[in-house]
């Protein structure tokens, strides 16, 4: 039995739209990762603005500023944090910790400090990971005014008694929270949401890989109008999602499907965290895209920690939003450390994930209710040129499944799953049946 595999082509067809993948896309992803990686981002401040201005060179983002003190549900927009420099000098005057060499050295949102102190006092402000002695951890203190440095455990244990000079040239003042938003209008006002976090400093998988994927996916989707409208959010995690939802309580109802894009650039297998409902169309579409890809994957039930799916799935909104990742946040050793860098994350893995996102979008764009126009027994396919040796077997099998299951209740995706056939094969067969007048789609 000869079965034609539906190979993922170099170009992904979305209606007549092409989503480019391949070496040029890998190059573009690598370049954008490299450009954005060094920036010191946080939940507010100039690092976020600089990041958004670079994204804006690719896609026409709208940049929004929300003032400090704005009430958003149970939260308040915090003060704006900026940092120019931070270091520690040892008793001999040598700079031993330098923010300019690695921005993870500073605890995010550290207040300004300029002092001298004994090692015993300084140690209360130093963070390391004893189990991973050669890497720098990532720490923040957004909602409690504090300061600190993150160092390798090897460095911490090598410090000698004496007086240290500590300088943090930062500011924590009233300002604003900055985020980016892009709406790509489609034929329908119903929306697909892609959301990513722009608040992490120099770490590549969490969450920069998602920012890069979202940018380049948006760039492709801008080329031609789709069935859905696509909304892209580039927001600081948690507070950014809360700010957006507070300002769009009614508008959020237009979101019919969505994905939070993070941790998608390492070599790990794919993981899909389902929406809280667990049976939304996005859950079925992602699972089908994963299955059809023939790559290894796991499907994970929703849980209430993680990224911004927590806010989107909160009971007041209950939006159908999951998260398609590779290694799951918190479950890879490099997570929230200096190990999450550009040796760990590669353009070729982001590109592979981008192709999967494109496939999910292909399914969402093309899924439709199937109603037979010839419901009384099977249609005779031979005279219509549909039942011959020229067609691959999975096409012919798909025709028969469609002829039988197009009862006005099942969609293409339902039938592809019931038949256990690739979505693209069923979709191609459905188009042929529609052309000869046997099927109504939509
Ligand atoms: Zn994180």
Tab-separated table of C-alpha atoms and ligand atoms in Angstrom:
chain	number	residue	atom	x	y	z
A	1	UNK	CA	0.000	0.000	0.000
A	2	UNK	CA	1.628	3.236	-1.125
A	3	UNK	CA	0.895	6.126	1.182
A	4	UNK	CA	2.099	9.580	0.283
A	5	UNK	CA	3.388	11.450	3.294
A	6	UNK	CA	2.291	15.063	3.463
A	7	UNK	CA	5.731	16.685	3.623
A	8	UNK	CA	6.010	20.116	5.174
A	9	UNK	CA	7.051	22.165	2.157
A	10	UNK	CA	9.460	25.084	2.073
A	11	UNK	CA	6.512	27.364	1.590
A	12	UNK	CA	3.424	27.148	3.713
A	13	UNK	CA	0.242	27.944	1.935
A	14	UNK	CA	-2.274	29.994	3.858
A	15	UNK	CA	-4.951	30.498	1.268
A	16	UNK	CA	-2.654	32.006	-1.311
A	17	UNK	CA	-0.296	33.297	1.335
A	18	UNK	CA	3.210	31.976	1.749
A	19	UNK	CA	5.016	31.621	5.004
A	20	UNK	CA	8.642	31.378	4.196
A	21	UNK	CA	10.901	28.993	6.023
A	22	UNK	CA	14.326	27.556	5.350
A	23	UNK	CA	17.919	28.855	5.562
A	24	UNK	CA	17.020	32.519	4.991
A	25	UNK	CA	14.510	32.408	7.826
A	26	UNK	CA	17.062	30.714	10.114
A	27	UNK	CA	19.518	33.503	9.291
A	28	UNK	CA	16.930	36.187	10.017
A	29	UNK	CA	15.988	34.528	13.318
A	30	UNK	CA	19.639	34.229	14.387
A	31	UNK	CA	20.271	37.885	13.535
A	32	UNK	CA	17.263	39.087	15.521
A	33	UNK	CA	18.134	36.867	18.503
A	34	UNK	CA	21.670	38.259	18.493
A	35	UNK	CA	20.446	41.846	18.287
A	36	UNK	CA	17.881	41.568	21.083
A	37	UNK	CA	19.767	39.244	23.457
A	38	UNK	CA	22.156	41.791	25.061
A	39	UNK	CA	19.443	44.328	26.004
A	40	UNK	CA	18.673	44.689	29.726
A	41	UNK	CA	14.892	44.356	29.787
A	42	UNK	CA	12.532	44.410	32.742
A	43	UNK	CA	8.788	44.873	33.224
A	44	UNK	CA	9.239	48.603	32.524
A	45	UNK	CA	11.969	50.916	31.269
A	46	UNK	CA	14.173	51.766	28.353
A	47	UNK	CA	15.240	48.163	27.663
A	48	UNK	CA	11.629	47.368	26.757
A	49	UNK	CA	11.386	50.499	24.577
A	50	UNK	CA	14.616	49.639	22.766
A	51	UNK	CA	13.417	46.058	22.187
A	52	UNK	CA	10.081	47.271	20.788
A	53	UNK	CA	11.787	49.817	18.536
A	54	UNK	CA	13.877	47.005	16.999
A	55	UNK	CA	10.771	44.821	16.514
A	56	UNK	CA	9.177	47.848	14.862
A	57	UNK	CA	11.807	47.721	12.123
A	58	UNK	CA	10.163	44.404	11.120
A	59	UNK	CA	6.453	44.988	11.803
A	60	UNK	CA	4.344	48.152	12.365
A	61	UNK	CA	3.807	47.784	16.103
A	62	UNK	CA	1.761	50.290	18.038
A	63	UNK	CA	3.649	51.166	21.198
A	64	UNK	CA	1.551	51.963	24.276
A	65	UNK	CA	2.610	53.661	27.520
A	66	UNK	CA	0.545	53.086	30.683
A	67	UNK	CA	1.388	55.454	33.578
A	68	UNK	CA	2.717	54.301	36.937
A	69	UNK	CA	-0.104	54.064	39.460
A	70	UNK	CA	-2.782	52.984	36.936
A	71	UNK	CA	-5.141	50.525	38.614
A	72	UNK	CA	-5.618	47.312	36.636
A	73	UNK	CA	-7.983	44.835	38.328
A	74	UNK	CA	-6.266	43.908	41.621
A	75	UNK	CA	-2.900	45.302	40.504
A	76	UNK	CA	-1.242	48.699	40.091
A	77	UNK	CA	1.234	49.636	37.348
A	78	UNK	CA	4.583	49.890	39.188
A	79	UNK	CA	7.238	52.571	39.068
A	80	UNK	CA	9.510	52.562	36.044
A	81	UNK	CA	12.969	51.058	36.523
A	82	UNK	CA	16.071	51.974	34.580
A	83	UNK	CA	19.703	51.088	35.087
A	84	UNK	CA	22.937	52.470	33.664
A	85	UNK	CA	25.591	50.586	35.595
A	86	UNK	CA	26.223	48.361	38.623
A	87	UNK	CA	29.329	46.785	40.056
A	88	UNK	CA	31.111	45.474	43.142
A	89	UNK	CA	34.773	46.266	43.817
A	90	UNK	CA	36.758	44.016	46.153
A	91	UNK	CA	39.009	45.329	48.979
A	92	UNK	CA	41.881	45.785	46.480
A	93	UNK	CA	39.695	47.981	44.244
A	94	UNK	CA	39.254	45.378	41.515
A	95	UNK	CA	35.829	45.247	39.834
A	96	UNK	CA	34.747	41.656	40.523
A	97	UNK	CA	31.058	41.836	39.547
A	98	UNK	CA	30.146	43.969	36.543
A	99	UNK	CA	26.610	44.537	35.208
A	100	UNK	CA	28.118	45.648	31.906
A	101	UNK	CA	29.606	42.170	31.379
A	102	UNK	CA	26.350	40.329	32.135
A	103	UNK	CA	23.084	42.069	32.998
A	104	UNK	CA	21.914	39.042	35.018
A	105	UNK	CA	24.390	40.154	37.711
A	106	UNK	CA	21.874	42.709	38.953
A	107	UNK	CA	18.638	41.765	40.724
A	108	UNK	CA	15.948	43.306	38.503
A	109	UNK	CA	14.364	46.447	40.014
A	110	UNK	CA	17.330	47.010	42.407
A	111	UNK	CA	17.133	50.440	43.987
A	112	UNK	CA	20.124	52.826	43.694
A	113	UNK	CA	23.059	52.053	46.018
A	114	UNK	CA	26.455	53.681	46.485
A	115	UNK	CA	28.153	52.396	49.614
A	116	UNK	CA	30.988	50.475	51.194
A	117	UNK	CA	30.287	47.413	53.317
A	118	UNK	CA	31.842	44.395	54.984
A	119	UNK	CA	31.632	41.021	53.272
A	120	UNK	CA	29.202	39.692	55.905
A	121	UNK	CA	26.721	42.506	55.084
A	122	UNK	CA	27.257	42.199	51.329
A	123	UNK	CA	26.577	38.464	51.378
A	124	UNK	CA	22.961	39.158	52.434
A	125	UNK	CA	22.514	40.754	49.007
A	126	UNK	CA	24.287	38.102	46.922
A	127	UNK	CA	22.471	35.238	45.188
A	128	UNK	CA	23.953	32.081	43.693
A	129	UNK	CA	22.948	28.490	42.978
A	130	UNK	CA	25.146	26.051	44.974
A	131	UNK	CA	23.992	23.104	42.832
A	132	UNK	CA	25.016	24.921	39.630
A	133	UNK	CA	28.237	26.601	40.801
A	134	UNK	CA	29.384	28.092	37.484
A	135	UNK	CA	26.250	29.907	36.325
A	136	UNK	CA	24.591	33.190	37.292
A	137	UNK	CA	20.953	33.001	38.455
A	138	UNK	CA	18.215	35.435	37.357
A	139	UNK	CA	16.371	37.235	40.146
A	140	UNK	CA	13.964	40.164	40.413
A	141	UNK	CA	12.293	42.166	43.149
A	142	UNK	CA	9.517	44.014	41.319
A	143	UNK	CA	7.090	44.677	44.132
A	144	UNK	CA	9.392	44.940	47.179
A	145	UNK	CA	12.037	47.670	47.127
A	146	UNK	CA	15.364	45.912	47.584
A	147	UNK	CA	18.724	45.454	45.901
A	148	UNK	CA	21.039	42.589	45.147
A	149	UNK	CA	23.566	40.971	42.859
A	150	UNK	CA	23.570	37.505	41.280
A	151	UNK	CA	26.908	35.713	41.006
A	152	UNK	CA	28.241	32.246	40.355
A	153	UNK	CA	28.561	30.120	43.451
A	154	UNK	CA	32.239	29.642	42.633
A	155	UNK	CA	32.695	33.417	42.878
A	156	UNK	CA	30.642	33.747	46.048
A	157	UNK	CA	32.700	31.149	47.907
A	158	UNK	CA	35.991	32.700	46.781
A	159	UNK	CA	35.288	36.159	48.272
A	160	UNK	CA	37.698	37.227	51.017
A	161	UNK	CA	36.921	39.256	54.141
A	162	UNK	CA	37.277	43.017	53.854
A	163	UNK	CA	35.428	46.118	52.731
A	164	UNK	CA	33.657	46.105	49.354
A	165	UNK	CA	32.432	49.029	47.272
A	166	UNK	CA	28.907	48.567	45.936
A	167	UNK	CA	27.435	50.791	43.224
A	168	UNK	CA	24.038	50.486	41.558
A	169	UNK	CA	23.350	53.389	39.215
A	170	UNK	CA	19.633	52.785	38.774
A	171	UNK	CA	16.415	54.769	39.065
A	172	UNK	CA	12.990	53.728	40.282
A	173	UNK	CA	10.535	56.544	39.612
A	174	UNK	CA	7.050	57.312	38.384
A	175	UNK	CA	7.010	56.700	34.640
A	176	UNK	CA	5.140	54.134	32.607
A	177	UNK	CA	4.812	50.528	31.544
A	178	UNK	CA	5.486	50.034	27.836
A	179	UNK	CA	4.060	47.366	25.568
A	180	UNK	CA	3.656	46.699	21.856
A	181	UNK	CA	0.543	45.631	19.985
A	182	UNK	CA	-0.169	44.736	16.389
A	183	UNK	CA	-3.559	43.896	14.890
A	184	UNK	CA	-3.519	42.360	11.416
A	185	UNK	CA	-7.128	42.624	10.184
A	186	UNK	CA	-8.611	39.579	8.493
A	187	UNK	CA	-11.877	38.911	6.663
A	188	UNK	CA	-13.469	38.245	10.044
A	189	UNK	CA	-13.260	40.299	13.224
A	190	UNK	CA	-12.719	37.041	15.136
A	191	UNK	CA	-9.166	37.011	16.375
A	192	UNK	CA	-6.230	34.693	16.923
A	193	UNK	CA	-3.954	35.990	19.692
A	194	UNK	CA	-0.202	35.431	19.814
A	195	UNK	CA	1.305	36.798	23.007
A	196	UNK	CA	4.932	36.948	24.118
A	197	UNK	CA	6.939	38.401	27.008
A	198	UNK	CA	9.383	41.276	26.606
A	199	UNK	CA	10.519	41.575	30.225
A	200	UNK	CA	13.466	39.197	30.493
A	201	UNK	CA	17.049	40.487	30.264
A	202	UNK	CA	19.775	38.396	28.614
A	203	UNK	CA	18.128	34.993	28.426
A	204	UNK	CA	17.332	33.435	25.064
A	205	UNK	CA	14.742	30.685	25.439
A	206	UNK	CA	12.641	32.313	28.162
A	207	UNK	CA	11.195	34.484	26.696
A	208	UNK	CA	13.182	35.998	23.811
A	209	UNK	CA	12.666	33.013	21.501
A	210	UNK	CA	8.917	33.748	21.634
A	211	UNK	CA	9.455	37.438	20.850
A	212	UNK	CA	11.522	36.565	17.775
A	213	UNK	CA	9.041	33.934	16.566
A	214	UNK	CA	6.080	36.285	17.073
A	215	UNK	CA	7.836	39.080	15.167
A	216	UNK	CA	8.659	36.945	12.136
A	217	UNK	CA	5.286	35.182	12.134
A	218	UNK	CA	3.555	38.590	12.175
A	219	UNK	CA	5.776	39.741	9.313
A	220	UNK	CA	4.563	36.809	7.188
A	221	UNK	CA	0.909	37.197	8.166
A	222	UNK	CA	1.010	40.868	7.142
A	223	UNK	CA	1.564	39.817	3.518
A	224	UNK	CA	-2.015	38.771	2.838
A	225	UNK	CA	-5.380	39.023	4.510
A	226	UNK	CA	-6.418	35.797	6.235
A	227	UNK	CA	-9.781	34.528	7.386
A	228	UNK	CA	-9.042	35.551	10.995
A	229	UNK	CA	-7.640	38.794	12.357
A	230	UNK	CA	-4.342	38.275	14.159
A	231	UNK	CA	-3.444	40.188	17.314
A	232	UNK	CA	0.148	40.152	18.524
A	233	UNK	CA	1.012	41.332	22.037
A	234	UNK	CA	4.586	42.082	23.099
A	235	UNK	CA	4.063	42.595	26.826
A	236	UNK	CA	5.875	42.336	30.141
A	237	UNK	CA	4.830	39.042	31.678
A	238	UNK	CA	1.936	39.049	34.207
A	239	UNK	CA	1.502	42.823	34.719
A	240	UNK	CA	1.492	43.420	30.931
A	241	UNK	CA	-1.204	40.803	30.327
A	242	UNK	CA	-3.242	42.221	33.228
A	243	UNK	CA	-2.858	45.758	31.834
A	244	UNK	CA	-3.979	44.654	28.362
A	245	UNK	CA	-6.943	42.633	29.640
A	246	UNK	CA	-8.053	45.509	31.923
A	247	UNK	CA	-8.086	47.833	28.912
A	248	UNK	CA	-9.772	45.324	26.596
A	249	UNK	CA	-12.393	43.590	28.715
A	250	UNK	CA	-14.925	43.644	25.882
A	251	UNK	CA	-12.473	43.390	22.980
A	252	UNK	CA	-10.966	40.222	24.459
A	253	UNK	CA	-14.235	38.435	23.611
A	254	UNK	CA	-13.208	38.522	19.933
A	255	UNK	CA	-10.295	36.161	20.683
A	256	UNK	CA	-11.349	32.735	19.454
A	257	UNK	CA	-7.954	30.995	19.602
A	258	UNK	CA	-4.570	31.886	21.035
A	259	UNK	CA	-1.071	30.835	21.961
A	260	UNK	CA	1.469	32.166	24.425
A	261	UNK	CA	4.866	31.971	22.704
A	262	UNK	CA	7.830	31.274	24.969
A	263	UNK	CA	10.615	28.699	25.443
A	264	UNK	CA	10.604	27.545	21.840
A	265	UNK	CA	14.211	27.849	20.693
A	266	UNK	CA	16.089	24.989	22.379
A	267	UNK	CA	16.663	21.506	20.980
A	268	UNK	CA	14.095	19.856	23.278
A	269	UNK	CA	10.992	18.082	22.030
A	270	UNK	CA	7.692	19.928	21.611
A	271	UNK	CA	5.305	20.382	24.520
A	272	UNK	CA	1.815	21.793	24.309
A	273	UNK	CA	0.181	23.158	27.441
A	274	UNK	CA	-3.555	23.065	26.791
A	275	UNK	CA	-6.003	25.858	27.544
A	276	UNK	CA	-7.712	25.595	30.932
A	277	UNK	CA	-10.877	24.280	29.251
A	278	UNK	CA	-8.697	21.592	27.643
A	279	UNK	CA	-11.065	20.971	24.714
A	280	UNK	CA	-10.885	24.250	22.806
A	281	UNK	CA	-10.381	24.274	19.025
A	282	UNK	CA	-6.823	25.555	19.565
A	283	UNK	CA	-6.077	22.472	21.683
A	284	UNK	CA	-7.315	20.145	18.931
A	285	UNK	CA	-5.575	22.140	16.163
A	286	UNK	CA	-2.192	22.142	17.929
A	287	UNK	CA	-2.400	18.448	18.748
A	288	UNK	CA	-3.232	17.676	15.107
A	289	UNK	CA	-0.354	19.837	13.806
A	290	UNK	CA	2.010	18.044	16.195
A	291	UNK	CA	0.757	14.615	15.195
A	292	UNK	CA	0.963	15.400	11.466
A	293	UNK	CA	4.520	16.753	11.905
A	294	UNK	CA	5.658	13.264	12.997
A	295	UNK	CA	8.017	14.912	15.483
A	296	UNK	CA	8.049	13.830	19.146
A	297	UNK	CA	5.752	15.785	21.457
A	298	UNK	CA	3.791	15.726	24.706
A	299	UNK	CA	0.386	17.202	25.467
A	300	UNK	CA	0.128	18.681	28.952
A	301	UNK	CA	-3.014	19.513	30.881
A	302	UNK	CA	-3.315	23.117	32.060
A	303	UNK	CA	-1.791	24.150	35.385
A	304	UNK	CA	-1.976	27.566	37.071
A	305	UNK	CA	1.700	28.591	37.029
A	306	UNK	CA	3.739	29.474	33.970
A	307	UNK	CA	3.330	32.445	31.657
A	308	UNK	CA	0.486	34.727	30.589
A	309	UNK	CA	-1.944	31.905	29.838
A	310	UNK	CA	-2.657	32.283	33.590
A	311	UNK	CA	-4.236	35.700	33.022
A	312	UNK	CA	-5.979	34.852	29.728
A	313	UNK	CA	-7.487	31.685	31.238
A	314	UNK	CA	-8.596	33.362	34.495
A	315	UNK	CA	-12.311	32.666	35.107
A	316	UNK	CA	-13.457	36.205	34.194
A	317	UNK	CA	-12.009	35.729	30.692
A	318	UNK	CA	-11.614	31.944	30.165
A	319	UNK	CA	-9.991	32.557	26.790
A	320	UNK	CA	-9.045	29.511	24.696
A	321	UNK	CA	-5.305	30.053	24.956
A	322	UNK	CA	-2.608	27.420	25.312
A	323	UNK	CA	1.154	27.473	24.992
A	324	UNK	CA	3.162	25.649	22.336
A	325	UNK	CA	6.737	25.292	23.588
A	326	UNK	CA	9.761	23.086	23.330
A	327	UNK	CA	11.328	22.543	26.801
A	328	UNK	CA	8.887	23.699	29.463
A	329	UNK	CA	9.814	26.684	31.670
A	330	UNK	CA	11.145	25.571	35.039
A	331	UNK	CA	11.980	22.124	33.687
A	332	UNK	CA	15.274	22.682	31.863
A	333	UNK	CA	18.496	23.234	33.829
A	334	UNK	CA	19.334	26.496	32.026
A	335	UNK	CA	15.968	28.074	33.013
A	336	UNK	CA	16.338	31.507	34.671
A	337	UNK	CA	20.130	31.403	34.552
A	338	UNK	CA	23.022	32.601	32.412
A	339	UNK	CA	22.953	29.112	30.845
A	340	UNK	CA	19.857	30.172	28.861
A	341	UNK	CA	22.016	31.828	26.216
A	342	UNK	CA	22.713	31.751	22.485
A	343	UNK	CA	24.660	28.494	22.769
A	344	UNK	CA	21.513	26.889	24.160
A	345	UNK	CA	19.035	28.515	21.735
A	346	UNK	CA	19.497	28.307	17.962
A	347	UNK	CA	17.729	29.860	14.997
A	348	UNK	CA	17.181	26.436	13.430
A	349	UNK	CA	15.074	25.320	16.424
A	350	UNK	CA	13.051	28.549	16.453
A	351	UNK	CA	12.454	28.079	12.707
A	352	UNK	CA	11.240	24.512	13.293
A	353	UNK	CA	8.810	25.835	15.905
A	354	UNK	CA	7.754	28.657	13.573
A	355	UNK	CA	6.808	26.060	10.935
A	356	UNK	CA	4.668	24.334	13.531
A	357	UNK	CA	2.936	27.613	14.463
A	358	UNK	CA	2.348	28.160	10.727
A	359	UNK	CA	0.800	24.704	10.478
A	360	UNK	CA	-1.534	25.445	13.427
A	361	UNK	CA	-2.570	28.646	11.662
A	362	UNK	CA	-3.133	26.709	8.415
A	363	UNK	CA	-5.502	24.383	10.289
A	364	UNK	CA	-7.370	27.259	11.987
A	365	UNK	CA	-7.663	29.159	8.688
A	366	UNK	CA	-8.946	26.168	6.727
A	367	UNK	CA	-11.085	24.288	9.228
A	368	UNK	CA	-14.745	24.430	8.264
A	369	UNK	CA	-18.038	22.694	8.895
A	370	UNK	CA	-18.627	19.942	6.320
A	371	UNK	CA	-22.082	19.354	4.858
A	372	UNK	CA	-22.635	16.784	2.127
A	373	UNK	CA	-24.661	17.902	-0.908
A	374	UNK	CA	-25.050	14.220	-1.812
A	375	UNK	CA	-26.065	12.695	1.521
A	376	UNK	CA	-28.055	9.745	0.189
A	377	UNK	CA	-25.464	6.954	-0.122
A	378	UNK	CA	-21.936	7.479	-1.411
A	379	UNK	CA	-21.281	9.767	-4.361
A	380	UNK	CA	-19.864	8.009	-7.418
A	381	UNK	CA	-16.338	9.357	-7.466
A	382	UNK	CA	-14.961	7.625	-10.606
A	383	UNK	CA	-16.853	9.653	-13.246
A	384	UNK	CA	-15.687	12.847	-11.490
A	385	UNK	CA	-12.048	11.841	-11.893
A	386	UNK	CA	-11.582	11.451	-8.133
A	387	UNK	CA	-11.297	7.680	-7.857
A	388	UNK	CA	-8.306	6.576	-9.898
A	389	UNK	CA	-4.649	5.564	-9.572
A	390	UNK	CA	-3.398	9.115	-10.010
A	391	UNK	CA	-4.486	10.106	-6.544
A	392	UNK	CA	-2.525	9.076	-3.458
A	393	UNK	CA	-4.280	6.558	-1.264
A	394	UNK	CA	-4.699	8.919	1.674
A	395	UNK	CA	-6.547	11.339	-0.640
A	396	UNK	CA	-9.000	8.623	-1.705
A	397	UNK	CA	-9.413	7.417	1.883
A	398	UNK	CA	-10.087	11.008	2.947
A	399	UNK	CA	-12.792	11.340	0.256
A	400	UNK	CA	-14.636	8.355	1.683
A	401	UNK	CA	-14.390	9.611	5.253
A	402	UNK	CA	-15.641	13.023	4.131
A	403	UNK	CA	-18.518	11.506	2.153
A	404	UNK	CA	-19.619	9.646	5.264
A	405	UNK	CA	-18.987	12.166	8.030
A	406	UNK	CA	-20.034	15.437	6.339
A	407	UNK	CA	-23.303	15.575	8.253
A	408	UNK	CA	-23.285	19.301	8.946
A	409	UNK	CA	-21.988	18.701	12.470
A	410	UNK	CA	-18.374	17.655	11.890
A	411	UNK	CA	-15.600	20.006	10.802
A	412	UNK	CA	-12.610	19.123	8.643
A	413	UNK	CA	-10.504	18.880	11.790
A	414	UNK	CA	-13.036	16.542	13.424
A	415	UNK	CA	-13.030	14.314	10.340
A	416	UNK	CA	-9.204	14.349	10.034
A	417	UNK	CA	-9.038	13.190	13.656
A	418	UNK	CA	-11.782	10.559	13.319
A	419	UNK	CA	-10.161	9.233	10.127
A	420	UNK	CA	-6.640	9.547	11.568
A	421	UNK	CA	-5.505	11.172	8.326
A	422	UNK	CA	-3.265	14.265	7.947
A	423	UNK	CA	-5.267	17.506	8.044
A	424	UNK	CA	-3.753	18.613	4.736
A	425	UNK	CA	-4.878	15.383	3.007
A	426	UNK	CA	-8.452	15.757	4.274
A	427	UNK	CA	-8.489	19.449	3.397
A	428	UNK	CA	-7.266	18.739	-0.153
A	429	UNK	CA	-9.884	15.996	-0.583
A	430	UNK	CA	-12.611	18.318	0.750
A	431	UNK	CA	-11.658	21.021	-1.736
A	432	UNK	CA	-11.971	18.485	-4.568
A	433	UNK	CA	-15.397	17.373	-3.335
A	434	UNK	CA	-16.468	20.993	-3.043
A	435	UNK	CA	-15.317	21.679	-6.618
A	436	UNK	CA	-17.500	18.906	-8.026
A	437	UNK	CA	-20.473	20.077	-5.971
A	438	UNK	CA	-20.610	17.227	-3.450
A	439	UNK	CA	-19.644	19.184	-0.371
A	440	UNK	CA	-20.372	22.509	1.257
A	441	UNK	CA	-17.585	23.902	3.449
A	442	UNK	CA	-18.340	26.493	6.125
B	1	LIG	ZN1	10.860	33.644	33.098
